[in-house]
Short mmCIF file of C-alpha atoms and ligand atoms in Angstrom, two decimals:
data_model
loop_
_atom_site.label_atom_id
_atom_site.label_comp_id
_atom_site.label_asym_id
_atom_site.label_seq_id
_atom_site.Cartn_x
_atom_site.Cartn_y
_atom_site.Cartn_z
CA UNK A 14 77.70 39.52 24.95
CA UNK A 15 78.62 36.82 26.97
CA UNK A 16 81.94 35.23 25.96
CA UNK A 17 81.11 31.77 25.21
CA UNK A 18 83.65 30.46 22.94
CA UNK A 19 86.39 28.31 24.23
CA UNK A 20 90.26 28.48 23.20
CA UNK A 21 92.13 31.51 21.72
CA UNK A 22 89.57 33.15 19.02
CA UNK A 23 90.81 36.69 19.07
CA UNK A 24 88.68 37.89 16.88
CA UNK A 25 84.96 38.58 17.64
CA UNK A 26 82.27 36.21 17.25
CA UNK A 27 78.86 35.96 17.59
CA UNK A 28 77.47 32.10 18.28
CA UNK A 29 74.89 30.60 16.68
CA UNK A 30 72.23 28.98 19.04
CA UNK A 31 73.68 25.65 17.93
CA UNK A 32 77.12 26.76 18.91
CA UNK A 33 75.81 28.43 22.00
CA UNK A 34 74.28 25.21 23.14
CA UNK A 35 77.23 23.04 22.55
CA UNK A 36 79.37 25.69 24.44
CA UNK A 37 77.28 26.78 27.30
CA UNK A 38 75.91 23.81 28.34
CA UNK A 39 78.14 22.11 31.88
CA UNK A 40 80.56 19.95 30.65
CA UNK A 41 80.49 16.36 31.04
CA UNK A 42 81.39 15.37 34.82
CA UNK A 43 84.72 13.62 34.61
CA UNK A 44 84.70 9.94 36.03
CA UNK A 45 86.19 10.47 39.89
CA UNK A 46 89.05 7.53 40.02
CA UNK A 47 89.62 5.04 41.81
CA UNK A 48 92.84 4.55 43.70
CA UNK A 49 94.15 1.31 41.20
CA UNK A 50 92.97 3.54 38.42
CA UNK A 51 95.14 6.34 39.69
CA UNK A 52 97.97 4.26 40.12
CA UNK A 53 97.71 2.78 36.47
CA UNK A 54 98.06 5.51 35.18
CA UNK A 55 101.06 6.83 37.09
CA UNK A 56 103.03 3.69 36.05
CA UNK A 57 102.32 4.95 32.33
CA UNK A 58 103.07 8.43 33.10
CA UNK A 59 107.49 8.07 33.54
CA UNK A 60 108.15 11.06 31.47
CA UNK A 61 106.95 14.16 33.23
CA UNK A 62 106.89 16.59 30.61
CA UNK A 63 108.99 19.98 31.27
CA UNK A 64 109.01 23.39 29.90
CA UNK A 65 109.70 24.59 26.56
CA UNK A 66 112.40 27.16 27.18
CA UNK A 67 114.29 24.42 29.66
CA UNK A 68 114.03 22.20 27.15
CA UNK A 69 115.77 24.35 24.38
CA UNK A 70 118.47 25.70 26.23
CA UNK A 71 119.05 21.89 27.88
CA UNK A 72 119.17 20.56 24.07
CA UNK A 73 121.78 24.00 23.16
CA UNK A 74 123.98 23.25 26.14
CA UNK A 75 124.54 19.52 25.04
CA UNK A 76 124.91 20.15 21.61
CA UNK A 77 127.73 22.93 22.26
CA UNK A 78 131.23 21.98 21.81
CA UNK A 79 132.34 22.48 25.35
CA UNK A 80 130.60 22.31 28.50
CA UNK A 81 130.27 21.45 32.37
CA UNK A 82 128.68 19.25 34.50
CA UNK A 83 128.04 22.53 36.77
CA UNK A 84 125.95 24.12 33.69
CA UNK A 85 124.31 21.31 33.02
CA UNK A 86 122.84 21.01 36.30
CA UNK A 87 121.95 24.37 36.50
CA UNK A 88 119.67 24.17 33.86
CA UNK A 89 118.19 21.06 34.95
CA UNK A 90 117.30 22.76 38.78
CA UNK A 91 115.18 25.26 37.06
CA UNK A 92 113.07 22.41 35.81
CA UNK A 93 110.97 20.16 38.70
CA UNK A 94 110.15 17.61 35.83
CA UNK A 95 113.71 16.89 34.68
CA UNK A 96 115.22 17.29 38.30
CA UNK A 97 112.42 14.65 39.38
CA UNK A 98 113.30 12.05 36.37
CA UNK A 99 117.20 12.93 36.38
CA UNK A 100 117.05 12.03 40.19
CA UNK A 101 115.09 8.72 39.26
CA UNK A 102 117.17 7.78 36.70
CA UNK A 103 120.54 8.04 38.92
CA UNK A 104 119.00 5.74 41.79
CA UNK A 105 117.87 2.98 39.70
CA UNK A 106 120.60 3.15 37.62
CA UNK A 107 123.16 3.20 40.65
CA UNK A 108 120.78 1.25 42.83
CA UNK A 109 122.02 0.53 46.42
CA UNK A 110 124.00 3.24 46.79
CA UNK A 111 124.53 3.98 50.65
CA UNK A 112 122.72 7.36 50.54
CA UNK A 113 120.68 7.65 47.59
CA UNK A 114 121.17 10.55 45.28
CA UNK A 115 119.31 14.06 45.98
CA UNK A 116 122.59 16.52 44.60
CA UNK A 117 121.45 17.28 41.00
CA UNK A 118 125.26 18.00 39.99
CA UNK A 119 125.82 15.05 41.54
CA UNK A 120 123.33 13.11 39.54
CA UNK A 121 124.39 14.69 36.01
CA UNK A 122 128.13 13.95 37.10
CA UNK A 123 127.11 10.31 37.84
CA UNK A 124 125.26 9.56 34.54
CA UNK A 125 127.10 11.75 32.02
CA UNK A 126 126.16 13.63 29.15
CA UNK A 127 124.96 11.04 27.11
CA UNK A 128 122.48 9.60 28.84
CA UNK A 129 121.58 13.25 30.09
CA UNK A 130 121.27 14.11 26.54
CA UNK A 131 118.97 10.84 25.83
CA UNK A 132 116.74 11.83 28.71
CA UNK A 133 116.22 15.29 27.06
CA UNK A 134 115.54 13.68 23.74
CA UNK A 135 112.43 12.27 24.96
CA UNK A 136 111.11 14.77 27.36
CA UNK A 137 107.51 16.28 26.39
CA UNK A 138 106.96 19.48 26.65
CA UNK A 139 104.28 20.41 28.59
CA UNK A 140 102.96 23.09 26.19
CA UNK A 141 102.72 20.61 23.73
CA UNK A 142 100.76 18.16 26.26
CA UNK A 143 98.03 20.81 26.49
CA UNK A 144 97.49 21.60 22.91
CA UNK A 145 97.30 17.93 22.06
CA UNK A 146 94.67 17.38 24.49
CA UNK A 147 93.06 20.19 23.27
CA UNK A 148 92.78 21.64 26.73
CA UNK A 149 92.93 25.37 27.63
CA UNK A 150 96.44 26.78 28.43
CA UNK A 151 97.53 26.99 31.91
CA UNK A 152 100.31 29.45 32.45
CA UNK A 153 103.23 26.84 33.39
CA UNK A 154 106.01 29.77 32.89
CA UNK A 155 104.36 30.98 36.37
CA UNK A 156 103.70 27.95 37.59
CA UNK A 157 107.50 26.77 37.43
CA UNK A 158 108.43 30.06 38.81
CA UNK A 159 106.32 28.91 41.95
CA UNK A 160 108.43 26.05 42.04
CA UNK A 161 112.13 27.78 41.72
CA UNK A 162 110.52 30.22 44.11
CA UNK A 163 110.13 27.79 46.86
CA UNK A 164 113.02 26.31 46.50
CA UNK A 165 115.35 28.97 46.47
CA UNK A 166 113.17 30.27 49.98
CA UNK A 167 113.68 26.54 51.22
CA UNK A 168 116.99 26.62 51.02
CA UNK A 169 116.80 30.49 53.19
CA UNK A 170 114.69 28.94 55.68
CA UNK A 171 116.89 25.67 56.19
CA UNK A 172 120.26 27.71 56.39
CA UNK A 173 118.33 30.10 59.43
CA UNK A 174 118.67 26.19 61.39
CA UNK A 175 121.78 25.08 59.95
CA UNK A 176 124.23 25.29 57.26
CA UNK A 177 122.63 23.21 54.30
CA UNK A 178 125.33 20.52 53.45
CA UNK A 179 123.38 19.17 50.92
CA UNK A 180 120.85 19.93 47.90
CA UNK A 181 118.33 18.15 49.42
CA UNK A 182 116.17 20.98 50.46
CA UNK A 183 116.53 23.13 47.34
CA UNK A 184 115.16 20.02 45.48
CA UNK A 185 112.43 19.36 47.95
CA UNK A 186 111.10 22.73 47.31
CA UNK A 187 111.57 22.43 43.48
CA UNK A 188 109.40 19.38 43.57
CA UNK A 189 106.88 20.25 46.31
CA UNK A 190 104.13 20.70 43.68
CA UNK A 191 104.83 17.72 41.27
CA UNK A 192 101.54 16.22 42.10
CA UNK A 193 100.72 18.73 39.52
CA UNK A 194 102.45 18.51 36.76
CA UNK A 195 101.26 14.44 37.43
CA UNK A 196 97.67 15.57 37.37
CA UNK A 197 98.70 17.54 34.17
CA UNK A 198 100.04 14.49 32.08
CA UNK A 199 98.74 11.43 33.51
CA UNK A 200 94.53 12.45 34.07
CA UNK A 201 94.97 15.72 31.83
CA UNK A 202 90.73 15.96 31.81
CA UNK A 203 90.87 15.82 35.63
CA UNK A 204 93.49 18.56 35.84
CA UNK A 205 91.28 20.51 33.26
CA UNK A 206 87.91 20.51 35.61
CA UNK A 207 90.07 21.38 38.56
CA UNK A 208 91.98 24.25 37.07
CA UNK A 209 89.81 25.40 34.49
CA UNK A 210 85.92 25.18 34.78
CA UNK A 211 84.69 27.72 36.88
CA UNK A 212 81.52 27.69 39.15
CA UNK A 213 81.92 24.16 40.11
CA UNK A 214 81.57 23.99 43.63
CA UNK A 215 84.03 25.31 45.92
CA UNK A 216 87.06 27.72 44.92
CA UNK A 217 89.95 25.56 46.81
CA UNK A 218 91.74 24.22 44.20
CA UNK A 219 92.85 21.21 46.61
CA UNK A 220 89.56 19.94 47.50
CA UNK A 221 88.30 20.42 44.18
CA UNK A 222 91.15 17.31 43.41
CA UNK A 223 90.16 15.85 46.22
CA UNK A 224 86.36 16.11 44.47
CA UNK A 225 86.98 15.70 40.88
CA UNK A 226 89.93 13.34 40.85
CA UNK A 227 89.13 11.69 44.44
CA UNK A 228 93.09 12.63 45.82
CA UNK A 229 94.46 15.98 45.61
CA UNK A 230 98.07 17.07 44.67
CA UNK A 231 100.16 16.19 47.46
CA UNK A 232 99.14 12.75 47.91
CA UNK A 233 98.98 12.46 43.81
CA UNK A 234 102.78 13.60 43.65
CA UNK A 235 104.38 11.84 46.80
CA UNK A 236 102.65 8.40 44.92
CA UNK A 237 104.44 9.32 41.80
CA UNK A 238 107.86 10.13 43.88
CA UNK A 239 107.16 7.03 45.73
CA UNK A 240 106.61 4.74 42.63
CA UNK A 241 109.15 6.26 40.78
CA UNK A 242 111.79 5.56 43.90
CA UNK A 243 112.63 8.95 44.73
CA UNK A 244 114.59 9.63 48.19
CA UNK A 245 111.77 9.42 51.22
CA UNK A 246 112.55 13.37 52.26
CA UNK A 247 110.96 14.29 48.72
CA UNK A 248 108.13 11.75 49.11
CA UNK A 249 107.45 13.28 52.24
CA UNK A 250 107.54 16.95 51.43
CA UNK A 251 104.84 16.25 48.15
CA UNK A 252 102.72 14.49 50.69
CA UNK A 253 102.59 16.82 53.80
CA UNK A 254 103.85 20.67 52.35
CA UNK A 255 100.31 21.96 53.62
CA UNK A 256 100.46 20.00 56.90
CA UNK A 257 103.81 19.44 58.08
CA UNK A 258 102.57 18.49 61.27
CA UNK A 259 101.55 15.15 60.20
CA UNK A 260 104.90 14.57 58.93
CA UNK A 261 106.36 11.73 60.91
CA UNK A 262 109.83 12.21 58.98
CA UNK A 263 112.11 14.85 57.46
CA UNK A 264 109.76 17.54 59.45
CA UNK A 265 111.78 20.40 59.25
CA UNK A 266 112.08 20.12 55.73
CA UNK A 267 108.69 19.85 55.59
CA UNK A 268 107.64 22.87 57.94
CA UNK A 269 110.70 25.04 55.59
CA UNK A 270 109.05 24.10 52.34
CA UNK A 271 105.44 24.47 53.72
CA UNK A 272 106.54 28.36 54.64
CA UNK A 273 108.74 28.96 51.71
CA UNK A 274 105.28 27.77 49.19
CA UNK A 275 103.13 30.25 51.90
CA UNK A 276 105.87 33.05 51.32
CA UNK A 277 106.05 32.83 47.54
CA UNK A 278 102.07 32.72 47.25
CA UNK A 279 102.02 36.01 49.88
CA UNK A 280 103.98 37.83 47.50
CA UNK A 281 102.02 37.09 44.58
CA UNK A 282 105.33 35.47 42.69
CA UNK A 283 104.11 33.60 39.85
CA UNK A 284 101.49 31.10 40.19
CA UNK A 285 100.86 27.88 42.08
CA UNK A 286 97.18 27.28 40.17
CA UNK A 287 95.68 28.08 43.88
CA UNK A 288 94.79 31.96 43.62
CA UNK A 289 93.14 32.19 46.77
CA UNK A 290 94.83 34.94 48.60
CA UNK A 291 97.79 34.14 51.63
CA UNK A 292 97.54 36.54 54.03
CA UNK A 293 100.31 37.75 55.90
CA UNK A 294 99.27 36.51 58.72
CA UNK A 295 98.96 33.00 56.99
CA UNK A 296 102.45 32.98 56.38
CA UNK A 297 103.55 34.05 59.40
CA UNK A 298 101.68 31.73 61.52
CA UNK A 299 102.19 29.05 59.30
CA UNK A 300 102.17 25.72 61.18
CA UNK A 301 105.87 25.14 60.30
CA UNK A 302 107.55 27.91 62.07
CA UNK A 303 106.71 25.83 65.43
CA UNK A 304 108.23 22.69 63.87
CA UNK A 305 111.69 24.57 63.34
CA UNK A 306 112.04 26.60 66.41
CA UNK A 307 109.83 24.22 69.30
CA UNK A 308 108.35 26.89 71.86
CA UNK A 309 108.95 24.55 74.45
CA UNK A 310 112.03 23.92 74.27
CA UNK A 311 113.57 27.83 75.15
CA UNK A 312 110.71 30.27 74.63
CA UNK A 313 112.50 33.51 74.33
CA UNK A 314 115.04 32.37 72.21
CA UNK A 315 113.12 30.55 69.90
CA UNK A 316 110.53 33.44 69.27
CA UNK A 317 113.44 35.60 68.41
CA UNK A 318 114.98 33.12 66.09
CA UNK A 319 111.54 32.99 64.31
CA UNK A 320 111.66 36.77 63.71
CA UNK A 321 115.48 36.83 62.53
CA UNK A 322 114.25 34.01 60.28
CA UNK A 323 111.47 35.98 59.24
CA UNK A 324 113.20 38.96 58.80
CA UNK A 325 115.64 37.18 56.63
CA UNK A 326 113.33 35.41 54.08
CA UNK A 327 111.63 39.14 53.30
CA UNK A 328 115.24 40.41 52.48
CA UNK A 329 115.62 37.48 49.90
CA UNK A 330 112.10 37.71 48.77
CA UNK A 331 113.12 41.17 47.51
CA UNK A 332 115.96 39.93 45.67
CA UNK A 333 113.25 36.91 44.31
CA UNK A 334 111.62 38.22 41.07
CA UNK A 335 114.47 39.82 39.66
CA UNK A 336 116.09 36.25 39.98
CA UNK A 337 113.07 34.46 38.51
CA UNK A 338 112.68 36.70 35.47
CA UNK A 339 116.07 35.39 33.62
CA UNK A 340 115.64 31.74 34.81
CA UNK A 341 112.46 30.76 32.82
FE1 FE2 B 27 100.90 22.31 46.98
FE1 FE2 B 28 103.14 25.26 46.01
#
C-alpha cells in the first residue's frame, strides 16, 4: 500500500478515500516572493533558532557555579545560529570598533555572561520551530554537523596558505549555510516545498529555492548576514561558497570554504539538505583550489602545493566523524 499519511504514524493505517484525497492530492503551490517580501521577513526573523542539545548544555554551563569564557565559547562554535547572533550582538553593541568582531571567545569575553545568558534565554529551538509549524522533521543534528564539518576543514585548508591568526575562517565555514536555517524560520512553508515534497521538478535543492522561494540559500543567508551587520568576509562566503570565482573579496576564504562544504558532502558526513552525490572528482577540481594556489603564477609549485593540501585535508577528514559524534 502506498504510504500516504504524512508525519510520524508508526502504526499502520489504512486511508479512507476521503483521507486519501486530502493526502495525495499536490499540495498547494507556495506564493514565490518577492524580493521586499523576502526582506520583510528577514527583519522579523533576528533570532535564528539553534539546536536543542546546544541549547541545554549552553543554559547548564551558565547556570554552573564556575566557569570560563573559553567554555563558553566552545559551546557557542558548535552552533552557526548562536555564533551568527553572538557575533551580531558584539558589533552593534561595540559599534565602530576598528576591526569588527569575528573571534567568538572574543565576542563572549566582550559581552559577558549575562547578556550571553539573556541571548540564550530567548533562543528558539529549531526542533520546536518545525513542530509548531507542523512541518515534517528535517534532520538538523546532521545538518549542523555539515556546518562544524566545514568549518573545522576551513580552517585545514586556510592553515595549508598560512598560519590562521584569526577565527575568521572557522566561523565562515560554520555559517556558510545560514541561508538555511533563514529559509527554515523566516518562510518555513518555502523551506518545506524545497526540502520536503518530492517529484517537484528538478532534484537540485538550490534551484528548487531559486524556483519555489525565487533566491536560493546563499544569496538568502549573505542578506540576512548583511542586514544583521555581520563582518563582509562572512557576507561574502554565504553569498559565493558554490562560486568563489565571482567573489570580488575575501576569495580565498571563499575558494577554502567552497572545498571544505565539497569535502564534507564527498564523504557523506552528515547532511547539508543537498543529497545529490559529490564526486571525487568534484571535490578535487573544485573551482577554489585555483583561487588558492594561481597556476600562473609558478606552475610546478603550485600543483604540488594543491596535492600536499589535498593530501592533508583526507588525513583530517579521517579524524572528522569521530570529532563530530561528541559535539552535537
Ligand atoms: Fe550551500
Ligand atoms: Fe554546505
Amino acid at each position: 500500500m502506498k504510504k500516504s499519511v504524512p508525519g510520524n504514524l508508526n502504526f499502520h493505517f489504512r486511508p479512507t478515500i476521503e483521507q486519501r484525497m486530502t493526502t495525495d492530492v499536490a499540495p498547494a503551490p507556495v506564493p514565490l516572493l518577492a524580493r521586499e517580501q523576502i526582506e520583510t521577513r528577514l527583519k522579523y526573523c533576528s533570532r535564528l533558532p539553534s539546536l536543542s542539545t546546544i541549547n541545554s548544555a549552553l543554559r547548564e554551563l551558565l547556570n554552573a557555579d564556575q566557569r570560563y569564557t573559553s567554555q563558553v565559547a566552545e559551546i557557542i562554535r558548535r552552533d552557526p545560529s548562536l555564533t551568527a547572533r553572538l557575533l551580531r550582538l558584539v558589533n552593534s553593541v561595540y559599534y565602530g570598533l576598528a576591526t569588527p568582531v569575528n573571534s567568538i571567545e572574543e565576542a563572549v569575553f566582550y559581552l559577558g555572561v549575562r547578556q550571553i545568558r539573556q541571548l540564550v534565554m530567548v533562543t528558539p529551538i529549531i526542533e520546536d520551530f518545525q513542530k509548531l509549524a507542523g512541518k515534517a522533521p528535517f534532520p538538523w543534528r546532521d545538518f549542523w554537523q555539515h556546518c562544524i564539518g566545514t568549518a573545522i576543514l576551513t580552517r585545514e585548508v586556510i592553515s595549508a596558505l598560512r598560519a590562521p591568526t584569526d577565527e575568521v575562517d572557522y566561523v565562515a565555514g560554520l555559517i556558510h549555510d545560514v541561508g538555511k536555517i533563514v529559509l527554515a524560520a523566516a518562510c518555513p512553508e518555502h523551506f518545506d516545498a524545497v526540502y520536503h515534497r518530492n517529484g517537484s521538478g528538478t532534484r537540485n535543492p538550490m534551484e528548487r529555492e531559486r524556483q519555489i522561494l525565487g533566491m536560493d540559500h546563499a544569496e538568502l543567508g549573505a542578506l540576512y548576514l548583511k542586514n544583521h551587520h555581520l563582518p563582509d568576509a562572512l557576507v561574502d562566503v554565504a553569498r559565493f561558497h558554490h562560486e568563489p570565482q565571482r567573489a570580488a573579496h575575501h576569495v580565498h576564504l571563499v575558494a577554502a570554504v567552497q572545498i571544505a562544504d565539497l569535502l564534507v558532502r564527498h564523504a557523506g558526513i552528515g547532511t547539508s539538505g543537498n543529497s545529490e552525490p559529490v564526486s571525487d572528482d568534484d571535490w578535487f577540481n573544485a573551482s577554489g583550489w585555483d583561487l588558492l594556489f594561481p597556476h600562473h603564477h609558478d606552475p610546478e609549485n603550485s600543483e604540488s602545493e594543491k596535492a600536499l593540501a589535498r593530501a592533508n585535508l583526507k588525513r583530517s577528514l579521517d579524524r572528522l566523524p569521530t570529532i563530530l559524534e561528541g559535539l552535537v
